[in-house]
Structure formats: C-alpha cells, structure tokens
Amino acid sequence: MLDIALPKGRLGERAHAILAAAGRGCPEILEPGRRLVFENAAAGVRFFWVKPSDVPIYVERGAADLGIAGKDILLEHSPDVYELLDLGIGRCSMCVAAPKGFRDSGERTLRVATKFPNIARRHYAGRGRPIDIIKLNGSIELAPLLGLSDVIVDLVETGSTLRENDLQVLERFLGISARLIANKASCKFKYRDIMALAGDAAGAAEGVCAK
Amino acid sequence: MGDILRREERTALRLRGLYAAMGYRPYKMGKFEEYDFYAANKRFLQSGGVLTFTDTTGRLMALKPDVTLSIARGAAAGEGTLKVYYDESVYRAPDPQAGFQEITQAGLECIGAVDAYAMGEVLYLAAESLRAISPVFALDVSDMGYVQSLLPELGLAGEGASAALRSLGARNVPELRALLDASGAPAGPADNLCRLAAAYAPLSELLPQLSSAAVNGGMRAACASLEGVAQALRGFGCLDDVRLDLSITADMEYYNGLVFKGYVQGAPGAVLSGGRYDALMRKLGRPAGAIGFAVYLNMLEHLDGGDDAEDVDVQLLCDGTEDPCELAARVRELRGAGRSVRVCRRAGGGEGAERDA
C-alpha cells in the first residue's frame, strides 16, 4: 500500500486524474464531503488531502510515501525528498513584477514583497543585488501599490491579476509545475511499487497533458 | 535490565559491544571546543547552527555540534591508525525553524591507513549496526570520487556542477538531463549518468555497469576502490546487504570517496550516515585516510510506535485512608513476587483497589 499526499484544490484533483488514468485512482475521492482519507486497496493506494504547502512535510517525515507538490514549494522549503517526475500540470512562472513604468536604478536596496523569501533571496543573491525581503502571506500585488515594496516575486499563470492591478512582469526566472515527490526511506523499502507508480503516472501525464 | 532501557539506550549498548569486539576503542568527547574550529569547517556539519558562549577567559566557545570533527582534529596531530567508537550527544539545528536540538549519536571513525579491507570493515559494522536496530534495513553506497571525476567530462563546474549534484541527490532525472543538455555534455557519458542516477540495485549487480561507464582514470580508480570494498564485504558475508545508489551525495570539499547511508523500516529518513573524508584530514594538516559513520539514535525514539498504555504489572489505587503499613507490605509482597507496582491516588476519589495493569 502506498500512501499519497494530495494538495487540496484544483491541482490535487488534476493530479488525481493522472493517477486515475494510470489505474491508481480512488473514485470515492471525487464524492463531495469532508473526508480526508480515501483508500483503493485493489490499486494499492491510499490518498489524503493536505494543505498544498504541507505536502513536502508529510512526505519528508514519512507520513506519506509519495506526494504531489508544486516546484515553487520544493524550491522554497528544500525538503529532503526524491523528485521523481514532472507531471506537467499546474504550469506557471515565478516572476518579478512591478507597477507599470517602474525602473530599478540599482541605487537603493530593492524592497521585495513575496510569499517565497528563499527563492527571492537566492534569485537576487545570484545577481549581487541587495534587497529587503518583505514576507507576506497573500494579496502580494497590493504591496507595491501601497508603497510597501518596490517589486513583488510571485507566481504568475495568465497575468490577469497583475494586469487588473496595473502591474507588469519584469522578469520570468523559473518555470513551475507539479512534481511527484517521494520519501527517501520509503523508496528503499517500497522501491518497485514506487517506481512502478511513477512509471505509470509518467505515461498517464503525457496523455493528460497532450489533451 | 533490557525492559527499563529505552530503544536508543539498548541500541547504544549493543553498538558499543559490536564496535569493541572489532578492536575499536571508546572515545570520550568533551562538551565544548573553540568556535573558530567549527567556523573554519562549517560546511562539514551539513546542517548549520552552532550554540556558542563566551567562557571565563573571554574565548568564544561552542557546544559541540559534531563528533567526527573533534576526533579528526585529534588524529591530525597523531600518527598511526586510530580506530575509535563513541556514544555522545551533540547540539545543532538541522532545521533552523525548529531551533537547536540535542542529537544523540553513536558511531566510529578509522583514521590512518584506510585500505579496501578497512572500508569493508567499516561498511560491515554499519550493516551490523542497522541489523541491531531492525532486521529490515537498507545500506546504500556511492562514491564521490566517481561523481567528482565525471563532472568535468560533462562540462560541469561551479554552480552547474552543484545543480547537477542536487538533481542527482533528488533522483530528479529530467532536471539532470536538462542540465546536461544545457552544458553541452557528450551524449555517451550523459546517457550513462542519467541511467545510473535512476538505478538502485545491489552493489555487486551495478558495479559492472559503473565500471563500463567509466571514461577516465579517476572514475576507474573509484570503481577499483568499490570493487575492493565489495571483496571485503563478500568476506564478511554481507555483500548482499549493500546497494549502490548514486543519489547519495556529500560535500566534495570534505568527502572524496565512499559515502553511504543506512535506513531501517519505520524511520522516515536515514538513521546512519558516513563516508570517507581524507579531504578533511588534508585540510587539518595530515595526509591520512579517514572513514567513519554515525548512527542517529534520537531517530529511533518513535520506531516502537505509541507508548504502552500500562508500564507496570499492578496498579494499587488508593483513596488516602489506607493503613500505610499494610499498603507498604502489599507493595513489598508484589515486588517480592517479581511484579512491578505503581501506587497512585484514585482519580475522583472512591475506594482503594488493586488491579492488574
């Protein structure tokens, strides 16, 4: 039996669709309700819904053998897990954005508002640009509009939220998508099961993404 | 006595017996050392954070975050081959958000003449250490010399090499492939690395593949070293316990050859970690071989599952009105019969009672 942590929400539903197409789904999971744990003994899988940012914690600590997590969360928290597969869903970009007309003169410390302080710090450290990180938990777009920050570092999918708030993308610096991750110890003792599931999911992901 | 020891204490006792039986001597570590020593070798610790304080003479001191560094420092000033084992607590912050932790670890170090037999002996003791914890275990090895010699062949250096090592460590083959393509790596060695990065099988099975993928002297030397280790492991009768896993990586500034990790069923991560660190010895001023490992005893705490509901044979529930002499006599009688006893006040009052737990 493989325990799989799915991120609550649309990404988790799409990831489950891939696993279902690979013959590793659990039909009950699609029924409305508040249950968090779903098992398909015949397929050898047990799913549980967790907050997206918690998926790597469940996997790293061995509560789940496998999980689906965005590359953004993996880069931000650097969990000690295996990253077995790019599922090709939830595609977006990590971007630097600012109010239209903004120009970084480089003369002052750049104030950066973000939910991803580690990613932002690494990005600017690579360029030797001094920054002041302002860690926020939501509505990041508001920060430069109110003068809290000069720029934001955030995920951008279609860019419509930025446009509606008169912000523009200055730079797309990371491609993001959902990844299948695995607990390292689980891989030692359930190697064949885990690699078989990853192989099945790879085939199914290609089919789903091609549609 | 086994019943009253916690699992990690029982394991520590077994390990000490195991290491002593192979001629390793006990090493007693002091709790403090000058901070400068750790500051100069911070990357060896892998996880940052050192607890510091100023001692009575004004020197900045550190609560020891690691045992190997201390032993290596002592050995660097000595001669001959040192074989020691330890069972100590160290203090560091593996997860900066969780703060400092006391980490109990047992392990051993072999510093001086380290040949194929010595490496095999250390790996054998690592396998036996894992077996002492659980019959279901995995001991995986890799060789940093092999990887280090391969990277230049792939056109990887600096940040590119670090990124490739991260991908290798995460078994992230698609990302590794993208890095190799971006660096213009030749197809042959790149394909071989991607194939080996995904492989996980007994050392004896994968070693021929590793050898056939070697394209320079450094890689061939690493394969020859692993072959020697395999021979020693065959002699110890534990070759089948060891698997090859190139995802095991370590800082190349300190580790230069064999690296390994051990897992037991039920623990979420590696409970044993070790490797060859001749590079550290060179940095400390003595060109000697060095190899060792640590078993993280604090990770064994939760292997037994939940706490037992009852930890004594008999509970004597009192209401406070009992004759103390009679109560004490009953306790003495039960203890005399070899039963463990707890006397406690009945919750919410009520009459006294005796019950088998």
XYZ file of C-alpha atoms in Angstrom:
568
model
C 0.000 0.000 0.000
C 1.353 3.427 -0.983
C 0.273 6.488 0.991
C -0.050 9.556 -1.239
C -0.493 13.151 -0.043
C -2.531 15.217 -2.478
C -2.704 19.020 -2.330
C -6.240 20.220 -1.642
C -7.783 22.064 -4.546
C -7.681 22.051 -8.311
C -4.051 20.902 -8.580
C -4.770 17.881 -6.388
C -7.831 16.995 -8.458
C -5.812 17.180 -11.676
C -3.018 15.092 -10.138
C -5.588 12.515 -9.048
C -6.963 12.442 -12.596
C -3.485 11.492 -13.851
C -3.145 8.759 -11.245
C -6.657 7.531 -12.059
C -5.721 7.380 -15.747
C -2.728 5.287 -14.633
C -5.108 2.882 -12.869
C -4.104 4.178 -9.418
C -7.088 6.371 -8.592
C -9.785 6.149 -5.959
C -13.265 7.019 -7.316
C -14.624 7.917 -3.854
C -12.272 10.873 -3.656
C -14.439 12.771 -6.139
C -17.566 12.486 -3.979
C -18.488 15.647 -2.071
C -17.853 15.555 1.678
C -15.273 16.307 4.322
C -13.438 13.002 4.415
C -9.677 13.397 4.231
C -8.551 9.789 3.687
C -9.518 7.558 0.746
C -8.290 4.056 0.030
C -8.345 1.833 -3.010
C -6.961 -1.436 -1.696
C -7.186 -3.113 -5.105
C -4.952 -0.423 -6.650
C -2.671 -0.415 -3.592
C -3.062 3.293 -2.869
C -4.359 5.457 -0.028
C -4.831 9.182 -0.621
C -5.176 12.013 1.824
C -5.872 15.676 1.218
C -3.490 18.132 2.852
C -2.754 21.826 2.534
C -0.526 22.239 -0.578
C 2.405 23.725 1.326
C 2.258 20.820 3.816
C 2.667 18.064 1.207
C 6.509 18.026 1.358
C 6.376 17.868 5.163
C 4.149 14.765 5.111
C 6.452 13.151 2.576
C 9.782 14.158 4.137
C 8.648 12.914 7.546
C 7.396 9.607 6.142
C 3.682 10.058 6.882
C 3.233 9.733 3.123
C 5.326 7.657 0.735
C 4.529 9.961 -2.156
C 3.061 13.401 -2.701
C 2.233 15.957 -5.339
C 3.830 19.343 -4.753
C 4.467 22.453 -6.807
C 8.085 23.129 -7.745
C 7.683 26.523 -6.065
C 7.105 24.865 -2.682
C 10.008 22.470 -3.232
C 12.385 25.303 -4.119
C 11.207 27.424 -1.220
C 11.498 24.784 1.503
C 14.138 22.399 0.043
C 12.697 19.255 1.636
C 14.934 16.177 1.695
C 12.854 14.101 -0.736
C 13.231 12.471 -4.129
C 11.684 14.359 -7.033
C 10.672 11.575 -9.376
C 8.506 13.142 -12.030
C 7.347 16.398 -13.575
C 3.612 15.873 -14.010
C 3.397 18.822 -16.397
C 0.296 20.260 -14.737
C -0.154 23.499 -12.802
C 2.292 25.221 -15.123
C 3.147 28.836 -14.291
C 6.214 31.025 -13.791
C 7.983 32.608 -10.832
C 8.206 36.265 -11.801
C 9.393 39.650 -10.692
C 6.607 42.187 -11.222
C 6.267 45.909 -10.511
C 3.921 48.813 -11.200
C 3.938 49.862 -14.855
C 6.769 52.308 -15.518
C 8.912 51.110 -12.592
C 12.653 51.228 -13.223
C 15.212 49.694 -10.871
C 18.044 52.226 -10.811
C 20.153 49.980 -8.587
C 20.932 52.929 -6.296
C 18.809 51.771 -3.376
C 18.136 48.499 -1.606
C 15.294 46.903 -3.528
C 12.233 46.190 -1.403
C 10.769 42.827 -2.459
C 7.384 41.564 -1.239
C 6.856 37.834 -1.631
C 5.434 34.603 -0.279
C 8.702 32.957 -1.341
C 11.535 34.649 0.592
C 14.104 31.911 -0.016
C 13.510 31.821 -3.764
C 13.614 35.631 -3.955
C 16.772 35.809 -1.831
C 18.567 33.236 -3.991
C 17.467 34.966 -7.191
C 18.810 38.375 -6.200
C 21.902 36.953 -4.455
C 22.832 35.402 -7.795
C 22.936 38.910 -9.232
C 24.606 40.537 -6.254
C 21.608 42.871 -5.840
C 20.960 43.914 -2.202
C 17.304 43.510 -1.270
C 14.978 43.890 1.683
C 12.585 40.927 1.832
C 9.039 41.602 2.991
C 7.372 38.269 3.679
C 3.631 38.338 3.017
C 1.090 35.534 3.035
C -1.367 36.746 0.403
C -2.526 39.618 -1.851
C 1.092 40.265 -2.762
C 0.022 42.538 -5.635
C -1.117 45.109 -3.091
C 2.382 45.707 -1.683
C 3.860 47.878 -4.472
C 0.542 49.669 -4.989
C 0.634 50.896 -1.371
C 4.352 51.615 -1.367
C 5.158 48.696 0.920
C 7.588 47.292 -1.658
C 9.199 48.220 -4.978
C 8.582 44.878 -6.648
C 6.975 41.532 -5.941
C 8.225 37.999 -6.556
C 5.257 35.745 -7.143
C 3.721 33.008 -9.262
C 2.123 34.179 -12.478
C -0.111 31.937 -14.541
C -2.076 34.088 -17.006
C -1.033 37.512 -15.707
C -4.629 38.743 -15.441
C -4.353 39.634 -11.719
C -1.256 41.697 -12.465
C -2.926 43.496 -15.364
C -6.021 44.293 -13.330
C -3.774 45.932 -10.737
C -1.610 47.880 -13.188
C 1.421 45.688 -12.604
C 3.671 44.212 -15.235
C 6.068 41.288 -15.355
C 9.691 42.456 -15.376
C 11.228 39.034 -15.448
C 10.192 35.364 -15.589
C 13.000 33.452 -13.918
C 11.664 29.988 -13.012
C 9.308 27.571 -14.707
C 6.987 25.943 -12.190
C 4.863 22.777 -12.418
C 3.618 19.963 -10.179
C 6.085 17.242 -9.224
C 5.706 13.709 -7.893
C 7.898 13.514 -4.792
C 8.845 10.510 -2.667
C 10.093 9.867 0.842
C 13.702 8.651 0.669
C 13.291 5.839 3.198
C 10.063 4.643 1.542
C 11.983 4.385 -1.729
C 14.348 1.935 -0.062
C 11.652 -0.425 1.160
C 8.928 0.060 -1.484
C 11.220 0.711 -4.437
C 9.420 -1.441 -7.011
C 5.938 -0.184 -6.062
C 7.018 3.442 -6.103
C 8.925 3.232 -9.385
C 6.049 1.302 -10.986
C 3.591 4.005 -9.928
C 5.952 6.749 -11.142
C 6.309 4.973 -14.486
C 2.528 4.571 -14.849
C 1.986 8.212 -13.858
C 4.593 9.392 -16.396
C 2.714 7.672 -19.192
C -0.652 8.964 -17.998
C 0.676 12.519 -17.518
C 1.824 12.616 -21.132
C -1.664 11.597 -22.212
C -3.404 14.120 -19.960
C -1.077 16.994 -20.911
C -1.391 16.184 -24.608
C -5.208 16.629 -24.454
C 17.528 -4.572 32.660
C 16.588 -4.535 28.993
C 12.990 -3.716 29.905
C 13.786 -0.407 31.565
C 16.100 0.848 28.836
C 14.713 2.925 26.022
C 15.232 1.595 22.500
C 18.053 4.036 21.769
C 19.792 3.079 25.029
C 19.519 -0.626 24.230
C 20.837 0.062 20.738
C 23.729 2.153 22.052
C 24.738 -0.715 24.358
C 24.624 -3.225 21.508
C 26.625 -0.951 19.223
C 29.318 -0.374 21.804
C 29.689 -4.140 22.185
C 29.801 -4.569 18.419
C 32.473 -1.928 17.850
C 34.593 -3.010 20.818
C 34.543 -6.605 19.557
C 36.173 -5.369 16.334
C 39.000 -3.653 18.180
C 37.660 -0.094 18.247
C 38.402 1.839 21.426
C 35.979 4.124 23.246
C 36.366 7.853 22.634
C 35.240 10.297 25.301
C 34.402 13.695 23.982
C 34.456 16.969 25.881
C 31.348 19.082 25.524
C 32.995 22.349 24.443
C 35.512 23.466 21.852
C 36.672 26.817 20.424
C 34.103 28.160 17.991
C 36.791 29.127 15.452
C 37.389 25.456 14.674
C 33.767 24.950 13.605
C 33.601 28.276 11.805
C 36.522 27.110 9.645
C 34.795 23.816 8.842
C 31.153 24.848 8.849
C 30.247 23.030 5.641
C 31.354 19.699 7.104
C 28.418 19.901 9.527
C 25.905 19.810 6.629
C 23.254 21.433 8.809
C 24.167 24.826 10.198
C 23.840 26.410 13.591
C 26.327 26.175 16.430
C 25.482 27.062 20.040
C 28.115 29.468 21.263
C 29.034 31.087 24.564
C 31.897 33.100 25.985
C 33.927 31.242 28.577
C 35.538 32.711 31.684
C 38.660 33.730 29.769
C 36.711 35.579 27.101
C 37.133 32.969 24.380
C 34.168 32.218 22.139
C 33.300 28.556 22.691
C 30.819 26.174 21.094
C 28.736 23.330 22.437
C 29.989 20.534 20.194
C 27.838 20.184 17.072
C 29.701 17.145 15.758
C 31.902 14.288 16.950
C 33.841 13.450 13.781
C 35.443 16.882 13.550
C 36.776 16.581 17.107
C 38.184 13.111 16.535
C 39.706 14.150 13.202
C 41.334 17.154 14.828
C 42.915 14.962 17.493
C 44.011 12.383 14.933
C 45.546 15.065 12.724
C 48.089 15.706 15.457
C 48.841 11.987 15.911
C 50.389 9.127 13.997
C 49.459 5.565 13.091
C 45.935 4.278 12.643
C 43.234 5.311 15.090
C 40.107 3.190 15.495
C 37.599 4.651 17.925
C 33.890 4.490 18.684
C 31.680 6.902 20.574
C 28.228 7.383 22.026
C 27.674 11.098 22.558
C 25.231 13.977 22.393
C 25.849 16.869 20.016
C 23.925 20.116 19.641
C 22.888 21.695 16.380
C 19.907 22.945 14.414
C 19.206 20.603 11.487
C 16.024 22.578 10.809
C 16.587 26.285 11.512
C 12.864 26.815 12.116
C 12.784 24.106 14.781
C 15.715 25.567 16.728
C 18.565 23.701 18.381
C 18.278 20.039 19.248
C 20.246 17.587 21.318
C 21.170 14.814 18.895
C 22.350 11.551 20.379
C 24.601 9.580 18.120
C 26.845 6.546 18.231
C 29.433 5.773 15.651
C 33.026 5.069 14.841
C 35.983 6.511 12.987
C 39.016 4.844 11.396
C 41.815 7.299 10.624
C 45.264 6.469 9.248
C 45.827 3.567 6.876
C 42.458 3.108 5.160
C 42.558 0.371 2.521
C 39.892 -1.790 0.895
C 39.696 -4.040 3.957
C 39.306 -1.068 6.325
C 36.491 0.367 4.211
C 34.849 -3.049 4.044
C 35.171 -3.415 7.809
C 33.514 -0.042 8.409
C 30.688 -0.883 5.989
C 30.264 -4.289 7.633
C 29.956 -2.573 11.016
C 27.467 -0.128 9.503
C 25.380 -3.058 8.237
C 25.570 -4.780 11.618
C 24.616 -1.519 13.358
C 21.474 -1.328 11.228
C 20.731 -5.001 11.854
C 20.993 -4.309 15.591
C 18.180 -1.782 15.193
C 15.912 -3.675 12.814
C 16.061 -6.835 10.711
C 14.631 -4.835 7.807
C 17.253 -2.314 6.748
C 18.927 -0.807 3.698
C 22.568 0.222 3.420
C 23.292 2.243 0.280
C 26.667 3.368 -1.030
C 28.018 5.724 -3.636
C 31.451 7.104 -4.445
C 32.101 10.838 -4.558
C 35.360 10.210 -6.437
C 33.396 8.666 -9.294
C 30.969 11.577 -9.471
C 33.718 14.178 -8.981
C 35.739 12.717 -11.860
C 32.686 12.518 -14.125
C 31.546 16.137 -13.773
C 34.363 17.734 -15.846
C 33.705 15.181 -18.623
C 30.172 16.585 -18.745
C 31.339 20.185 -18.983
C 30.046 20.902 -15.487
C 31.839 23.098 -12.965
C 30.906 25.629 -10.295
C 27.171 26.289 -9.988
C 26.421 23.894 -12.873
C 28.145 21.064 -11.013
C 26.306 21.941 -7.777
C 22.964 21.957 -9.591
C 23.757 18.572 -11.154
C 24.629 17.148 -7.737
C 21.346 18.475 -6.335
C 19.403 16.818 -9.161
C 21.346 13.602 -8.658
C 20.605 13.720 -4.910
C 16.886 14.206 -5.583
C 16.799 11.449 -8.250
C 15.436 14.171 -10.494
C 16.481 12.628 -13.791
C 14.523 15.024 -16.083
C 16.183 18.033 -14.440
C 19.588 16.347 -14.591
C 19.031 15.652 -18.287
C 18.112 19.317 -18.898
C 21.270 20.476 -17.099
C 23.429 18.102 -19.117
C 21.833 19.227 -22.375
C 22.386 22.873 -21.409
C 26.058 22.242 -20.616
C 26.601 20.516 -23.971
C 27.601 17.255 -22.274
C 28.680 14.487 -24.671
C 25.817 12.059 -25.277
C 27.574 8.902 -24.069
C 28.607 9.967 -20.550
C 25.371 11.992 -20.159
C 23.196 8.993 -21.022
C 25.204 6.801 -18.675
C 24.825 9.241 -15.781
C 21.055 9.557 -16.298
C 20.720 5.771 -16.426
C 22.833 5.310 -13.297
C 21.030 8.149 -11.482
C 17.766 6.219 -11.815
C 19.302 2.861 -10.869
C 19.041 1.242 -7.455
C 20.280 -2.322 -7.060
C 22.793 -4.467 -5.127
C 26.369 -3.184 -5.357
C 27.530 -6.438 -6.939
C 24.915 -6.058 -9.687
C 25.508 -2.386 -10.551
C 29.271 -2.223 -10.149
C 29.976 -3.704 -13.626
C 27.690 -1.028 -15.146
C 29.503 1.655 -13.186
C 32.849 0.313 -14.429
C 31.779 0.145 -18.054
C 30.584 3.778 -17.848
C 33.970 4.983 -16.517
C 35.703 7.266 -19.013
C 38.775 8.467 -17.123
C 41.341 7.425 -14.550
C 39.504 8.948 -11.587
C 36.310 7.052 -12.372
C 38.200 3.816 -12.941
C 40.057 4.283 -9.633
C 36.713 4.783 -7.849
C 35.370 1.582 -9.406
C 38.503 -0.307 -8.379
C 38.068 1.028 -4.837
C 34.415 -0.087 -4.768
C 35.455 -3.485 -6.136
C 37.923 -3.843 -3.245
C 35.207 -2.916 -0.773
C 32.874 -5.463 -2.378
C 35.539 -8.155 -1.951
C 35.858 -7.343 1.747
C 32.077 -7.331 2.151
C 31.913 -10.730 0.451
C 34.399 -11.982 3.028
C 32.264 -10.586 5.848
C 29.239 -12.298 4.303
C 27.234 -9.097 3.913
C 27.760 -8.079 0.277
C 24.092 -8.677 -0.484
C 23.107 -6.172 2.228
C 24.685 -3.264 0.349
C 23.096 -1.418 -2.577
C 24.519 1.156 -4.942
C 22.670 4.474 -5.048
C 24.308 7.440 -6.794
C 21.729 9.784 -5.227
C 23.832 9.698 -2.051
C 25.999 12.768 -2.314
C 28.111 14.761 0.122
C 30.142 17.943 0.167
C 33.139 17.349 -2.093
C 35.265 19.771 -0.103
C 35.410 17.152 2.665
C 34.266 13.820 1.244
C 36.325 12.249 -1.507
C 35.407 8.590 -1.909
C 32.959 6.089 -0.478
C 29.815 7.651 1.028
C 26.887 5.731 2.479
C 23.561 6.000 4.255
C 21.521 3.495 6.225
C 17.776 3.187 6.644
C 15.561 0.982 8.810
C 11.912 0.275 8.183
C 9.709 2.659 10.135
C 12.140 5.592 10.313
C 11.313 8.412 7.879
C 14.909 9.207 6.913
C 18.461 7.902 7.083
C 19.405 6.717 10.578
C 23.044 6.167 9.633
C 25.342 8.313 7.568
C 29.022 8.020 6.819
C 31.813 8.203 4.335
C 35.431 8.701 3.547
C 36.817 12.115 4.438
C 40.518 12.129 3.566
C 39.953 15.662 2.226
C 39.118 16.884 5.739
C 42.277 15.287 7.108
C 44.348 17.031 4.435
C 42.687 20.294 5.395
C 43.609 19.629 9.019
C 47.235 19.072 8.021
C 47.627 15.293 7.956
C 47.539 13.426 4.634
C 45.840 10.320 6.020
C 42.898 8.138 5.068
C 39.745 8.562 7.142
C 36.358 6.882 7.190
C 33.539 6.652 9.705
C 29.841 6.802 10.316
C 27.266 7.955 12.837
C 24.014 6.308 13.897
C 21.394 8.893 14.861
C 19.957 7.299 17.981
C 17.362 10.032 18.543
C 15.690 8.941 15.294
C 14.919 5.570 16.855
C 12.623 7.057 19.508
C 9.449 6.555 17.509
C 10.236 3.200 15.950
C 8.323 1.268 18.599
C 5.064 3.030 17.783
C 2.941 4.567 20.535
C 3.691 4.463 24.230
C 2.393 1.439 26.074
C -0.877 2.132 27.869
C 0.445 0.442 31.009
C 4.072 0.198 32.031
C 3.661 -1.705 35.316
C 2.174 -5.121 36.168
C -0.040 -3.912 39.015
C -1.564 -0.585 39.948
C -2.612 -0.052 43.555
C -5.307 2.613 43.550
C -5.672 4.361 46.908
C -8.148 6.790 48.383
C -5.824 8.091 51.107
C -7.440 6.172 54.000
C -5.344 3.003 53.742
C -3.073 1.938 56.536
C 0.434 2.894 55.261
C 1.972 -0.170 56.877
C -0.480 -2.534 55.171
C -0.060 -0.732 51.848
C 3.733 -0.882 52.079
C 3.565 -4.580 53.000
C 1.383 -5.299 49.952
C 3.841 -3.437 47.723
C 6.705 -5.404 49.218
C 4.830 -8.661 48.663
C 4.173 -7.850 44.987
C 7.772 -6.782 44.393
C 8.929 -9.947 46.116
C 6.884 -11.909 43.589
C 8.781 -10.121 40.830
C 5.931 -7.850 39.765
C 6.290 -4.125 39.067
C 3.957 -1.867 41.068
C 2.690 1.680 40.970
C 0.815 3.174 43.927
C -1.358 6.093 42.899
C -4.356 8.033 44.114
C -7.673 7.038 42.500
C -8.839 9.857 40.232
C -12.020 11.490 41.566
C -11.814 9.764 44.934
C -13.597 6.464 45.686
C -12.372 3.384 47.472
C -8.938 1.901 47.055
C -8.444 -1.071 44.739
C -5.789 -3.285 43.202
C -5.788 -4.135 39.550
C -3.545 -5.970 37.144
C -2.363 -3.499 34.570
